[in-house]
Coordinates of C-alpha atoms in Angstrom, one line a residue:
X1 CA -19.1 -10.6 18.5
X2 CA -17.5 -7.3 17.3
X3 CA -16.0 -6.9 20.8
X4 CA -13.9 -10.4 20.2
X5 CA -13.0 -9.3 16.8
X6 CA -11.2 -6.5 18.4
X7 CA -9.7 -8.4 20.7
X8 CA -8.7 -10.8 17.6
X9 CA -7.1 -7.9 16.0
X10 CA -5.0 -6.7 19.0
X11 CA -3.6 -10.0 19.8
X12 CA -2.5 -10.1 15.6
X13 CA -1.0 -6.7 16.1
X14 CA 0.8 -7.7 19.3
X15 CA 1.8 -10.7 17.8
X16 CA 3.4 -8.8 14.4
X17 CA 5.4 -7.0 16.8
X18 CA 6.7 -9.5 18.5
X19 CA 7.6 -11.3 14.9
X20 CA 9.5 -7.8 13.8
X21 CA 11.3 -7.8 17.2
X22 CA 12.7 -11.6 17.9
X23 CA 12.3 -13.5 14.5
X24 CA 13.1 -10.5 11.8
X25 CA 16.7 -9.7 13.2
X26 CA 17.8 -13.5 12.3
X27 CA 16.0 -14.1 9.7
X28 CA 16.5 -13.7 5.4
X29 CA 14.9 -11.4 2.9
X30 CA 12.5 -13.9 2.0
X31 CA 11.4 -15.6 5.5
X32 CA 10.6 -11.9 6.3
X33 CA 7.9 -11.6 3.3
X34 CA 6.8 -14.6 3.9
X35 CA 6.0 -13.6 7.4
X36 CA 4.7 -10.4 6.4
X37 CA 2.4 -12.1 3.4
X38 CA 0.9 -14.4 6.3
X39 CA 0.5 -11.5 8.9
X40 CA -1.2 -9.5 6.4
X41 CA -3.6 -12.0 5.0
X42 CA -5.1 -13.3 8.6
X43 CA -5.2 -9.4 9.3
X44 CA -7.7 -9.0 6.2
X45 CA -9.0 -12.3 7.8
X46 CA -9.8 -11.0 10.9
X47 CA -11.4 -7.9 9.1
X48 CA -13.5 -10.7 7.1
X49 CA -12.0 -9.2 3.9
X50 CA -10.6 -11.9 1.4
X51 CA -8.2 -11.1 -1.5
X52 CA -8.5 -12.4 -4.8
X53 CA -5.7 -11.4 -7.2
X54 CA -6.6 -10.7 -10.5
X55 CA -4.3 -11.1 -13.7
X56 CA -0.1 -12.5 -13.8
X57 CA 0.3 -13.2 -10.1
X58 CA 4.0 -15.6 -10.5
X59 CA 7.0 -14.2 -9.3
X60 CA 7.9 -11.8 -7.0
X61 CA 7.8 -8.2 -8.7
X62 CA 11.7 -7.7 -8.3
X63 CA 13.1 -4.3 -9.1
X64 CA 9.9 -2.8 -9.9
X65 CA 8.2 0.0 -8.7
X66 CA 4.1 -0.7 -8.0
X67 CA 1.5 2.1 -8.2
X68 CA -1.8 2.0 -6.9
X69 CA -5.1 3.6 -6.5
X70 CA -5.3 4.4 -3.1
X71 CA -8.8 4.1 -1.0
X72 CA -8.0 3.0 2.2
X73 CA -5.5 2.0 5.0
X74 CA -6.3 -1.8 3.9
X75 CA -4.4 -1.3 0.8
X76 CA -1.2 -1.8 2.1
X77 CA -2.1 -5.2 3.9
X78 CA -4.2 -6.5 0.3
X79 CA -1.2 -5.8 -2.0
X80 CA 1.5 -7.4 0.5
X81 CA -1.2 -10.6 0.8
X82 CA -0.4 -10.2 -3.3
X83 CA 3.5 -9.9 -2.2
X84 CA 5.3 -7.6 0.2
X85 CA 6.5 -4.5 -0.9
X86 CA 8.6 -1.9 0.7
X87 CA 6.2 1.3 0.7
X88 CA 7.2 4.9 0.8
X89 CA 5.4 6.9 4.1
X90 CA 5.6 10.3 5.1
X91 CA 7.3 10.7 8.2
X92 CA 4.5 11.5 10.3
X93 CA 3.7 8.0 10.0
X94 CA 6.7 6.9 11.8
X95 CA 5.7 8.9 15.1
X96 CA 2.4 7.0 15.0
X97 CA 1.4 4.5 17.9
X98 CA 2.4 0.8 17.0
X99 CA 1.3 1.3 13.2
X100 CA 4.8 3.4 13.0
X101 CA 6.9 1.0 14.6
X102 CA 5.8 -1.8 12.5
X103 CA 5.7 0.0 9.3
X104 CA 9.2 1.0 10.4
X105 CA 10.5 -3.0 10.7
X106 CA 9.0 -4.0 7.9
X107 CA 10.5 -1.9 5.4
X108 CA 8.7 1.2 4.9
X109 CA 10.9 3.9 3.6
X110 CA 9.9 7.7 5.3
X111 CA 10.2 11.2 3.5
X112 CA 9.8 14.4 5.1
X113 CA 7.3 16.7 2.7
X114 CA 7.8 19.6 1.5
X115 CA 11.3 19.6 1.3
X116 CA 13.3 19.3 -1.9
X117 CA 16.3 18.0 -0.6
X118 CA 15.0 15.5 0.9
X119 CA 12.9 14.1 -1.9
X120 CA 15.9 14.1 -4.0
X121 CA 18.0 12.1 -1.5
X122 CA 15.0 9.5 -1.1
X123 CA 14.7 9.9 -5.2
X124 CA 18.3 8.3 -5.1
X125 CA 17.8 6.0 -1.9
X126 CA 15.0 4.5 -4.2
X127 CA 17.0 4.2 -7.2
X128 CA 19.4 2.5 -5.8
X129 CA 17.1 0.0 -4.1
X130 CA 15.5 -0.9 -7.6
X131 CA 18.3 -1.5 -9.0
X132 CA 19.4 -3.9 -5.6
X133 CA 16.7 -5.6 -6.7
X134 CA 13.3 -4.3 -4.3
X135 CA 10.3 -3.8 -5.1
X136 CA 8.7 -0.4 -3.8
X137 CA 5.2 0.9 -4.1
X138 CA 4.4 4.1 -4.0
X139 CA 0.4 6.1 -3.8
X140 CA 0.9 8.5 -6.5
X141 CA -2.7 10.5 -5.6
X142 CA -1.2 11.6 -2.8
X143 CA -4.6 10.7 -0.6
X144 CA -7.2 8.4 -0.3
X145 CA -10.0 8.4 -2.5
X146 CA -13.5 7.0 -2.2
X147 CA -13.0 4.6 -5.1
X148 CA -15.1 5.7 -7.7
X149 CA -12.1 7.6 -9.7
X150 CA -8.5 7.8 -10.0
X151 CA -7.4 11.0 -8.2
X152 CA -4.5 13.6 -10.0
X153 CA -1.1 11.5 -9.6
X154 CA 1.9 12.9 -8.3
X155 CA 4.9 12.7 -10.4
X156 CA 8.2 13.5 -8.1
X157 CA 8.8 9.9 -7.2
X158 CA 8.0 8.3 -10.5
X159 CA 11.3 9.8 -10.8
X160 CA 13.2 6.9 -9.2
X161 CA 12.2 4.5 -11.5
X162 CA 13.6 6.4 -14.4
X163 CA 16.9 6.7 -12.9
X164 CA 17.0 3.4 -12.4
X165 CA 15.5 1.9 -15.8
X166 CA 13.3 0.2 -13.6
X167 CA 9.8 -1.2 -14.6
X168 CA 6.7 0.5 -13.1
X169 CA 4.1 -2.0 -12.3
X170 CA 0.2 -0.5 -12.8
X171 CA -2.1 -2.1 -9.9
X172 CA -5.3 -1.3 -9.0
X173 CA -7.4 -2.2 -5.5
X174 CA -11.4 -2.7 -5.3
X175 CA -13.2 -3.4 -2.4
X176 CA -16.1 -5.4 -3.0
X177 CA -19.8 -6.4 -0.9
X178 CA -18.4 -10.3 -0.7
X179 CA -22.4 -11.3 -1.3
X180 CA -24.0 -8.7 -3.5
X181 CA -20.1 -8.4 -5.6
X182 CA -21.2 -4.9 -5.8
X183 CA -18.6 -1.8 -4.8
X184 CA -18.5 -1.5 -0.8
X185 CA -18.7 1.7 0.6
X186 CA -17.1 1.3 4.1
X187 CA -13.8 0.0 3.0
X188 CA -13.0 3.6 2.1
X189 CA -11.2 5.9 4.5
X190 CA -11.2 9.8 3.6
X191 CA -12.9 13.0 4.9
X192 CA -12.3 13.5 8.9
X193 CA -12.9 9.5 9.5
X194 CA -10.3 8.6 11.9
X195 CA -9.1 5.3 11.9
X196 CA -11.1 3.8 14.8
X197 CA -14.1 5.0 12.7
X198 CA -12.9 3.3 9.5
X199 CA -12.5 0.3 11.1
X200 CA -15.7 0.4 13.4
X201 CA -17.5 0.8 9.7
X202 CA -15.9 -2.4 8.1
X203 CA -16.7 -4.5 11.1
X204 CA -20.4 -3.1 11.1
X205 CA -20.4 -3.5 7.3
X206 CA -20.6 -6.6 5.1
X207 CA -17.8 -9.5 4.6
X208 CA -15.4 -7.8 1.9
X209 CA -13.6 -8.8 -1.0
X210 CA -10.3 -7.4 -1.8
X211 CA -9.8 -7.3 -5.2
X212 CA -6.7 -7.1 -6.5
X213 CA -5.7 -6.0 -10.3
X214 CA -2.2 -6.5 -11.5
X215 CA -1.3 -4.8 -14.9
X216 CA 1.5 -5.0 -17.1
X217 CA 4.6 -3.6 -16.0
X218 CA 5.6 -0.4 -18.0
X219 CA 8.9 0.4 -19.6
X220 CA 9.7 3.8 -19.7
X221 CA 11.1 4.9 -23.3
X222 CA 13.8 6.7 -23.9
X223 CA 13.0 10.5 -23.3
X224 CA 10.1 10.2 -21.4
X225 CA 10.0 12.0 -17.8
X226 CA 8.5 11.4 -14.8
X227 CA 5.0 13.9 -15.4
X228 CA 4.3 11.2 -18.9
X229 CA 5.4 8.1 -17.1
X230 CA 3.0 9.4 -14.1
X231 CA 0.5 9.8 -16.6
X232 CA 0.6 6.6 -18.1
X233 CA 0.6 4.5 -14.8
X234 CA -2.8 6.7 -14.0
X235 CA -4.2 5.8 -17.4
X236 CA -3.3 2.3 -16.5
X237 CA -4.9 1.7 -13.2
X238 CA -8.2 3.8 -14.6
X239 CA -8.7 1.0 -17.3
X240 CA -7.7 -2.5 -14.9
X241 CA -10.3 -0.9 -12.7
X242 CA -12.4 0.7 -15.4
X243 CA -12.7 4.1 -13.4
X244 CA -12.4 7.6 -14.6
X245 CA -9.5 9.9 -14.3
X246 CA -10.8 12.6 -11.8
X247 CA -10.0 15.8 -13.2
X248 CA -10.1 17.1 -9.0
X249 CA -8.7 15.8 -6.2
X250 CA -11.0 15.9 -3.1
X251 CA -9.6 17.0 0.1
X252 CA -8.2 14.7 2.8
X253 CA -7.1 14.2 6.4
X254 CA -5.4 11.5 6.7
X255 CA -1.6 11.2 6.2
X256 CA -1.4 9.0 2.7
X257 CA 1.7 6.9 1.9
X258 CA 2.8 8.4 -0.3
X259 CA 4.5 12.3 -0.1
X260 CA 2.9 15.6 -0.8
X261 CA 4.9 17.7 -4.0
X262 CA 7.7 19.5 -3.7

């Protein structure tokens, strides 16, 4: 059974990249989310993962930026079966097998860590993609967690949003047992797991739920920087999902979307 699953999931990944490379070059904006919303949901599908969305779901979150908690590689596919959003990925992740070329096609926006000019040239790309009207999310811990508490936030891209006088949009990701409704371990991917791992341990594990909390945007007031607006979208996240500010980030492998400080 688990060997067709995989099977399942390779035909689905073949058949996004065939989507990004005939349909996405003639088609709109909006045919592409659609496309992306419908990949990413039979993806959790095929995962036996469900999402519910919890609080405001209307409307497309236009010329916000969206933080999140960040546990596991699934959290990208559970907030674009919410809506798609362009997400910013370190550039490592472009050089990666398939998963690079897709998140390439679909929007993803790469940074190159630990270099100051470049942050501040993606710090304007983004501003000026707010203001055009995208919506962009953004892991601010920097890494995964193991979803018990909300990791140390990063505050150099939380600049973008200030420049622009964009909203920030507080959402927080739960992975649930889908029978017990208790908090599910093998969703989480952090330590040395590799990714073949991670997703060996969902497929072993129990039917998931996805849970998805959306908060109220948050308008940053006049004087504020991007270290107090990165503190309030933490503070945020820790009450939708009712989780503790970690005062220590534990270490991790895996390359997160989101970019180390400069």
């Amino acid at each position: 059974m688990r060997s067709l699953r995989y099977l399942r999931l390779s035909f689905h990944i073949l058949k996004g990249m065939l989507i990004c490379a005939v349909l996405f070059p003639r088609i709109d904006t909006e045919k592409r989310r659609w496309h992306i919303r419908r990949w990413s949901i039979r993806i959790l599908q095929l995962c036996r993962i469900k999402v519910e969305i919890v609080g405001n779901s209307s409307g497309y979150p236009t010329g916000q930026m969206v933080i999140s908690n960040h546990v596991s590689w699934l959290d990208i596919y559970a907030i674009n079966a919410w809506h798609p959003v362009r997400f910013v990925a370190k550039s490592e992740i472009r050089d990666w097998p398939v998963i690079g070329w897709l998140c390439e096609k679909t929007g993803t926006f790469f940074i190159e860590r630990g270099k100051r000019k470049a942050v501040h040239h993606m710090l304007h790309l983004l501003a000026e993609r707010l203001q055009a009207g995208d919506a962009i999310c953004v892991f601010p811990e920097g890494t995964t967690g193991d979803g018990t508490a909300i990791l140390p936030f990063h505050s150099n891209l939380m600049q973008a949003p200030l420049s622009a006088s964009a909203p920030v949009l507080p959402v927080g990701v739960r992975y649930l047992d889908a029978r017990t409704r208790e908090p599910a371990a093998s969703a989480a991917y952090v330590g040395d797991m590799s990714l073949g791992e991670s997703l060996s341990a969902i497929l072993k594990g129990p039917p998931l739920v996805a849970r998805v909390y959306l908060g109220r945007p948050i308008l940053a007031e006049e004087g504020v920087d991007r270290r107090v607006l990165a503190g309030q979208g933490r503070a945020a996240i820790s009450h939708l999902l009712g989780l503790p500010p970690a005062d220590t980030a534990p270490g991790s492998t895996h390359a997160s979307l989101d970019p180390d400080p400069v």
